Short mmCIF file of C-alpha atoms and ligand atoms in Angstrom, two decimals:
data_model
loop_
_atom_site.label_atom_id
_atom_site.label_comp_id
_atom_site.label_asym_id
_atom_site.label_seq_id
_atom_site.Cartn_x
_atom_site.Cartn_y
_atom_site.Cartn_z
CA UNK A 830 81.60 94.63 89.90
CA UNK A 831 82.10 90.75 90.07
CA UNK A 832 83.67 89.73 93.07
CA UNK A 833 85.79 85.99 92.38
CA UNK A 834 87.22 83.32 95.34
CA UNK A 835 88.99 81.28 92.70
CA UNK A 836 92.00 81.72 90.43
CA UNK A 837 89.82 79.54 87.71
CA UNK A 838 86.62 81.46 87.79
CA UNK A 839 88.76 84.55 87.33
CA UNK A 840 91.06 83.31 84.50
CA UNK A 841 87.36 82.02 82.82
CA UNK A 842 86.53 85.72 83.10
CA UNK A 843 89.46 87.82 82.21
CA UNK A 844 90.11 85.10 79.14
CA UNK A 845 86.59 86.42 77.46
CA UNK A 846 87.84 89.72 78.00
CA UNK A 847 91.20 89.72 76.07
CA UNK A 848 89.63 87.69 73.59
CA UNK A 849 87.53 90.32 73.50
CA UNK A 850 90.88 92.80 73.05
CA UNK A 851 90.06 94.61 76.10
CA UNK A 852 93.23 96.22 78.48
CA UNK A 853 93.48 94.28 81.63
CA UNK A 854 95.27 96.78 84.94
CA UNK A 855 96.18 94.95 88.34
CA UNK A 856 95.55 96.62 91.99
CA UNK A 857 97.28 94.17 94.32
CA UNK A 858 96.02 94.92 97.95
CA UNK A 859 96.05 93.46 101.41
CA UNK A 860 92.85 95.07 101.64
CA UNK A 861 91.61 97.66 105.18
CA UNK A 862 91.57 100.15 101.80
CA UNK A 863 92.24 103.87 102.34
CA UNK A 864 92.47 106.65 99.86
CA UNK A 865 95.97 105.69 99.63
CA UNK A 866 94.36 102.64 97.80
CA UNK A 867 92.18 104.21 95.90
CA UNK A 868 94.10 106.52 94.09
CA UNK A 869 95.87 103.06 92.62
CA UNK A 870 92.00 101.62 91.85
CA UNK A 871 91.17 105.30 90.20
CA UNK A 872 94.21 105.47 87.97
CA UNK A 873 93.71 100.94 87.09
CA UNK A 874 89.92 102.04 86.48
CA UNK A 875 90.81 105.54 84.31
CA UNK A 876 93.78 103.74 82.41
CA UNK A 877 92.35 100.17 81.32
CA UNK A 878 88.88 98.03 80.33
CA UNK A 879 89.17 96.26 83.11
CA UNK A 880 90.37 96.84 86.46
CA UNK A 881 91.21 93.75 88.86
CA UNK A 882 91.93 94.59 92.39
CA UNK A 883 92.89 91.36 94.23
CA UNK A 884 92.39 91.67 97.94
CA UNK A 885 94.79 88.93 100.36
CA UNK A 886 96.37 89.05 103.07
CA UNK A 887 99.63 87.19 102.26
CA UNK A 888 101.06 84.82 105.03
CA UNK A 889 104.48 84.82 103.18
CA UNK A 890 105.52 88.21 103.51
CA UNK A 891 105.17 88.33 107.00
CA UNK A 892 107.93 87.57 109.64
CA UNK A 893 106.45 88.10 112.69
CA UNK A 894 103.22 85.74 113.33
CA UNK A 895 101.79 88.90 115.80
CA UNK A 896 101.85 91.04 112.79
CA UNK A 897 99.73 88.40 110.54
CA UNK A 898 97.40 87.86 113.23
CA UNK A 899 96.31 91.68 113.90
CA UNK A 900 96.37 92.65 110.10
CA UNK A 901 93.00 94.61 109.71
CA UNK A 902 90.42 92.92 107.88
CA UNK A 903 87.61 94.89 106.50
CA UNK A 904 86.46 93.22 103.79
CA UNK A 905 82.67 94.35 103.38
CA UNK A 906 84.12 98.19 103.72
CA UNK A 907 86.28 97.12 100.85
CA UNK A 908 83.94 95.95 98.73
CA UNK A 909 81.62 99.41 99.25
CA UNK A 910 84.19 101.42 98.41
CA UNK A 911 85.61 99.26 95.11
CA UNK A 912 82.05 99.51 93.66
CA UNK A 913 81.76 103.14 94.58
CA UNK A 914 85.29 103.47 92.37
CA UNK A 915 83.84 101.55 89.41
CA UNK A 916 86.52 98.64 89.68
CA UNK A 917 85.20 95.82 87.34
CA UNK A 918 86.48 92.59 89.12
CA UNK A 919 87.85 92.12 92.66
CA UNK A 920 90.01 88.87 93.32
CA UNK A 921 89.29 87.97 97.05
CA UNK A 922 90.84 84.14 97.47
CA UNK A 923 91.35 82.04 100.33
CA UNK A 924 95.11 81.34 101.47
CA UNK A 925 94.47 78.00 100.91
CA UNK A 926 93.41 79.16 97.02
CA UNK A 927 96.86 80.66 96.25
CA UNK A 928 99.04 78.18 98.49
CA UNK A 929 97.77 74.73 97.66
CA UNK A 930 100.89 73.33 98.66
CA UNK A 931 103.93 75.37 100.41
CA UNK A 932 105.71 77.51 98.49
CA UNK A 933 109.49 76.97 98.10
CA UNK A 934 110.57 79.36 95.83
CA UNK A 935 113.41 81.38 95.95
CA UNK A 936 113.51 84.09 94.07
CA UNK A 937 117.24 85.99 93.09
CA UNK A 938 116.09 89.81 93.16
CA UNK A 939 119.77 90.82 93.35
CA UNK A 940 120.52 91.98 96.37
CA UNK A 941 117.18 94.58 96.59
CA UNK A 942 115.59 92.72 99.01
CA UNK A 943 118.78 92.49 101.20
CA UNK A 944 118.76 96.12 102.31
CA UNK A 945 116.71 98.05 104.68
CA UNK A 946 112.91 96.72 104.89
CA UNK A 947 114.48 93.42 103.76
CA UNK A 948 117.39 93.22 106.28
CA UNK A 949 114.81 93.87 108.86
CA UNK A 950 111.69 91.25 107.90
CA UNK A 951 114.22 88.90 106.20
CA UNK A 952 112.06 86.84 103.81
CA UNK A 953 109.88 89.68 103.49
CA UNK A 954 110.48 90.40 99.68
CA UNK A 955 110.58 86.74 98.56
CA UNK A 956 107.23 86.73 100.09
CA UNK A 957 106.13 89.42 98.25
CA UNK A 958 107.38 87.92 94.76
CA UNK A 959 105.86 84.54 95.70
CA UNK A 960 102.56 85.99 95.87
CA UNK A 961 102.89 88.80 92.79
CA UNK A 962 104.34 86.13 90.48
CA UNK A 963 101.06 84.41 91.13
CA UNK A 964 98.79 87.32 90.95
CA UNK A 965 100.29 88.28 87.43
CA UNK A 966 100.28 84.95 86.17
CA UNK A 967 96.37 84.66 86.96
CA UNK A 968 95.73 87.72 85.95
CA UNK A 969 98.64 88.60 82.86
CA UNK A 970 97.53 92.17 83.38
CA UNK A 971 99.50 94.38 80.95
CA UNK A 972 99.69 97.22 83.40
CA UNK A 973 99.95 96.97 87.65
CA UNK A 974 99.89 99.68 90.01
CA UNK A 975 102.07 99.97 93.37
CA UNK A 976 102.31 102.65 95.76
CA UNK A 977 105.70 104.99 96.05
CA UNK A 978 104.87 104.98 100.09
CA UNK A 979 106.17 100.98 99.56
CA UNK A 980 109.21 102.51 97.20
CA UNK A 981 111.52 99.00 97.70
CA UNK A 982 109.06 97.02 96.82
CA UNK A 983 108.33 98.75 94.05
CA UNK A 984 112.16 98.53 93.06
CA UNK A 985 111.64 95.00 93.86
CA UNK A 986 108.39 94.36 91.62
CA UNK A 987 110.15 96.40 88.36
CA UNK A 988 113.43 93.53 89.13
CA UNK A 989 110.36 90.51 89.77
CA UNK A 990 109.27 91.61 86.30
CA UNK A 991 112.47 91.35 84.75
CA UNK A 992 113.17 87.69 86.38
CA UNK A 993 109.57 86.61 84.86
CA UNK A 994 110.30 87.73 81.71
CA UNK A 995 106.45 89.23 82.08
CA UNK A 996 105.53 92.34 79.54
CA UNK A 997 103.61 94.28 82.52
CA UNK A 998 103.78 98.28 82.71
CA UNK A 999 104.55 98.48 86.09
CA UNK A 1000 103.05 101.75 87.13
CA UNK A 1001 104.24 103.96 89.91
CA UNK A 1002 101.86 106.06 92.32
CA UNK A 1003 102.56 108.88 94.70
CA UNK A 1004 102.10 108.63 98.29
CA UNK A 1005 98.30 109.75 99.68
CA UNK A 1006 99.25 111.33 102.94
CA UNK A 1007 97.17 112.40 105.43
CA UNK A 1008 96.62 116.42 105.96
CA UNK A 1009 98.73 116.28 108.77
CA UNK A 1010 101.02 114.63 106.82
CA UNK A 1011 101.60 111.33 107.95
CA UNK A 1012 101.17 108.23 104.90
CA UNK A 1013 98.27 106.38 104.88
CA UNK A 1014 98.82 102.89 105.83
CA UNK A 1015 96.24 100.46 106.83
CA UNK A 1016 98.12 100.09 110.06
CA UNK A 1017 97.78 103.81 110.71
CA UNK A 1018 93.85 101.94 112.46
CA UNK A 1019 96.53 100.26 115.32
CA UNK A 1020 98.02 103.60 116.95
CA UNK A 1021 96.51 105.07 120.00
CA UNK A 1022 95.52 108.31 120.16
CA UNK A 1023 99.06 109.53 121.75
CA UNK A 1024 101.26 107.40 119.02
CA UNK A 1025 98.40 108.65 116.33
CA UNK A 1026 99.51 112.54 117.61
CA UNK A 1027 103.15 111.85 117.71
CA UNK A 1028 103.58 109.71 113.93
CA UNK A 1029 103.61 112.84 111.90
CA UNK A 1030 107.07 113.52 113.28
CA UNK A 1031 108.50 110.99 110.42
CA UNK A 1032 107.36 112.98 107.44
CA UNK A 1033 108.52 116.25 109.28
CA UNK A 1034 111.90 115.10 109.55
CA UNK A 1035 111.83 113.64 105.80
CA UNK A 1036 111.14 117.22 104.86
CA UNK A 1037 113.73 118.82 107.47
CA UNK A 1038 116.24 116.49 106.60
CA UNK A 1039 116.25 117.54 102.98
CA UNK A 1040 116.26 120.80 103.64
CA UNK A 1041 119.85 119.82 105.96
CA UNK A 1042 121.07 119.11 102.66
CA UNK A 1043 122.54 122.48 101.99
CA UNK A 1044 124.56 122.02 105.16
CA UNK A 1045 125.21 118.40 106.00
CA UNK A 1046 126.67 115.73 103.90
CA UNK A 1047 124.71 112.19 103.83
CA UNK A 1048 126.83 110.59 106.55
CA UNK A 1049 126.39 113.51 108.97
CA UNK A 1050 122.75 114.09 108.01
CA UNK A 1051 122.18 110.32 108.47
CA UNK A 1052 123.16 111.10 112.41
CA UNK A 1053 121.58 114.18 112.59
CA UNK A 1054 117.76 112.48 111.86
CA UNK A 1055 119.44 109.29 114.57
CA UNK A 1056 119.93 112.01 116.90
CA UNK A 1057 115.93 114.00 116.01
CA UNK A 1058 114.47 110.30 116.86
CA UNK A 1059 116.59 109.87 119.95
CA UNK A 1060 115.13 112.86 121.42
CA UNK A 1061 111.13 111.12 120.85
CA UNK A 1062 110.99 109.32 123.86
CA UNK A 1063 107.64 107.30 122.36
CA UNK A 1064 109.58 106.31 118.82
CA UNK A 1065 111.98 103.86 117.65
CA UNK A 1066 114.24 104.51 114.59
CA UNK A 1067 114.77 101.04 112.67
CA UNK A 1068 116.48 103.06 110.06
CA UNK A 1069 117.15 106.10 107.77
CA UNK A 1070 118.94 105.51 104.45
CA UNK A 1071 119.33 107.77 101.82
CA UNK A 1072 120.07 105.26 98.47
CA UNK A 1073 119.73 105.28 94.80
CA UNK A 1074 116.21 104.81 92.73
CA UNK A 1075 118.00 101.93 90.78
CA UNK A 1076 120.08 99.70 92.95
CA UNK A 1077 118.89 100.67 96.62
CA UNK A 1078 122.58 101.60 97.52
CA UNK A 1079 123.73 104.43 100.20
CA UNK A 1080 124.51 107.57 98.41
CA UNK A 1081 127.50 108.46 99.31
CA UNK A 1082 127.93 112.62 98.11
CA UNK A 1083 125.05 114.74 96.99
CA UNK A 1084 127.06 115.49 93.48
CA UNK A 1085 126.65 111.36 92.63
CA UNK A 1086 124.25 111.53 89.61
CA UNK A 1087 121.72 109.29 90.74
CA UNK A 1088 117.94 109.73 91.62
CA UNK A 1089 117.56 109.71 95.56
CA UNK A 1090 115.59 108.46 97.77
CA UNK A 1091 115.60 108.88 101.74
CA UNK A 1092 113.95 105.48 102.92
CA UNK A 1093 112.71 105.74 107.10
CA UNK A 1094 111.07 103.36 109.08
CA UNK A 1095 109.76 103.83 112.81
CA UNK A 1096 108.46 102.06 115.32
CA UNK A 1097 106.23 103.90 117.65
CA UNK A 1098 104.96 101.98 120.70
CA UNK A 1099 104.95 98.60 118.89
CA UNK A 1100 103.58 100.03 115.69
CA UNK A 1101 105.77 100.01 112.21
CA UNK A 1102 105.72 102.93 110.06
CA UNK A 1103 107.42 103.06 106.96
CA UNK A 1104 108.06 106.29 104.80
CA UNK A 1105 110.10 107.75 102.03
CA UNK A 1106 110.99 111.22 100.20
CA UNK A 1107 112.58 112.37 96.91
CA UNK A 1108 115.72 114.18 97.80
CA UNK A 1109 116.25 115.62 94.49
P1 AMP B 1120 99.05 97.06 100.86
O1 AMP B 1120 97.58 96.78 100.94
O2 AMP B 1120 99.58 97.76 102.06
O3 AMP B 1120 99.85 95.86 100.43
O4 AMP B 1120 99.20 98.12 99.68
C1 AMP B 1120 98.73 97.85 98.39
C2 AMP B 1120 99.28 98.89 97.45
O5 AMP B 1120 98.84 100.18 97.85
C3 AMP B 1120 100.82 98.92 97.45
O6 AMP B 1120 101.29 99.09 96.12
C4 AMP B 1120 101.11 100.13 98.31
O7 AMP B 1120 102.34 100.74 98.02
C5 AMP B 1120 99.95 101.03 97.96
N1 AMP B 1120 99.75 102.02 99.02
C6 AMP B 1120 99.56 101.78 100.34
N2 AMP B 1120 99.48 102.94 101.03
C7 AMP B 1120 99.62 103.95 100.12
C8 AMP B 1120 99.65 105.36 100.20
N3 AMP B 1120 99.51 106.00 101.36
N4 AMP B 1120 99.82 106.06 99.06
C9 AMP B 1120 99.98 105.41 97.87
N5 AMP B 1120 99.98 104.08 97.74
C10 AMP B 1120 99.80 103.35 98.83
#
């Protein structure tokens, strides 16, 4: 495993290696890896030549400063468990590597990054394509893996793709949940031990809620999972949607022949939580 600071020395690297025809996959991480993670690095590693998992935490997806500040860093734990997965080259830059110079661009992801997570960390999702555009022009991977627990952004990368006119397999990865049920998030580390034994509520109610299906419509089963969360004194509901796989719209009858997705995200004493779940 070679680990690279630079977007040159990597280029310089992964150049030899598509010379030498070999199939280049993309991990792009914030790093504090979990096995959430490292099913993404297992499938890259399984599926390709080469697997690159970049590691940085990006300052332009985040709209609250706090949030930046307290991101868990880990990066020697990282590294131990990247070579233990047999990743070939991890991409660990400086901010001042990928943002020479501010970044103005605006990117047009139609509307996606309007809705839920993006209505409620607006600038969230250009941030995001900011950074990925320059990730996959560094590394021109032809395949990149993304987590389902982050299912808009997802949305959002497949549209980012599009707009770049890249050829990247963008590759889509269930959610590793803990066995209590709860989705592994690197900012799972940041609840106390109370807010730790309450946070497995969300996925319960995911799974409740579509079994409500038989007897509510989406409207009323939207108030029945406001009303669940009222009733948890030490949780916050930010929202519940249930929307479409394509366009992130609000379903608005369970006959409507579209893939759905119920979108949640919670804040328990400070502490954001985001989830999903297939409703069909
Ligand atoms: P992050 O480091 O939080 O930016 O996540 C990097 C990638 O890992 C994203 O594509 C996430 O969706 C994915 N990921 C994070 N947590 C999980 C999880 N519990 N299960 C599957 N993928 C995940």
């Amino acid at each position: 495993m070679i680990v690279y600071r630079t977007k040159a020395d990597l280029r310089t690297h992964l150049d030899r290696d598509r010379q030498a025809e070999k199939s280049i996959g993309l991990v792009p991480t914030m790093g504090a890896l979990h096995a959430g993670h490292a099913s993404l690095v297992s499938r890259a590693v399984e599926e390709n030549d080469v697997s690159v998992v970049s590691i940085f935490v990006n300052p332009t997806q985040f709209n609250d400063p706090g949030d930046l500040k307290k991101y868990p860093r880990t990066l020697d734990a990282d590294l131990q468990l990247l070579q233990k997965l047999n990743t070939s080259v991890v991409f660990a830059p400086q901010v001042a590597e990928m943002y020479p110079r501010p970044d103005n661009r605006l990117f047009d992801l139609g509307g996606l990054d309007q809705v839920m997570e993006g209505r409620q960390r607006p600038g969230h999702f250009n941030g995001v394509a900011q950074i990925v555009s320059k990730l996959f022009e560094a590394v021109n991977p032809a395949k990149a893996y993304f987590g389902q627990k982050d299912f808009q952004q997802l949305v959002v990368i497949r549209e980012l793709t599009r707009l770049l006119e890249m050829d990247i397999d963008i590759v889509s990865c269930p959610i590793v949940r803990e066995n209590d049920g709860l989705a592994m998030s690197s900012r799972n580390v940041h609840l106390d031990k109370k807010s730790r034994a309450a946070a497995p509520f969300i996925y319960a109610t995911l799974q409740k809620a579509r079994e409500k299906k038989k007897e509510l419509d989406p409207a009323n089963l939207k108030i029945w999972v406001k009303e669940a969360f009222e009733k948890q004194a030490m949780m916050q509901l930010e929202y519940f949607e249930i929307v479409d796989d394509k366009r992130l719209q609000p379903v608005k009858a369970w006959k409507d022949k579209v893939n759905k997705v119920a979108c949640i995200a919670v804040q328990i004493n400070g502490i954001r939580l985001i989830d999903n779940l297939h409703f069909d």
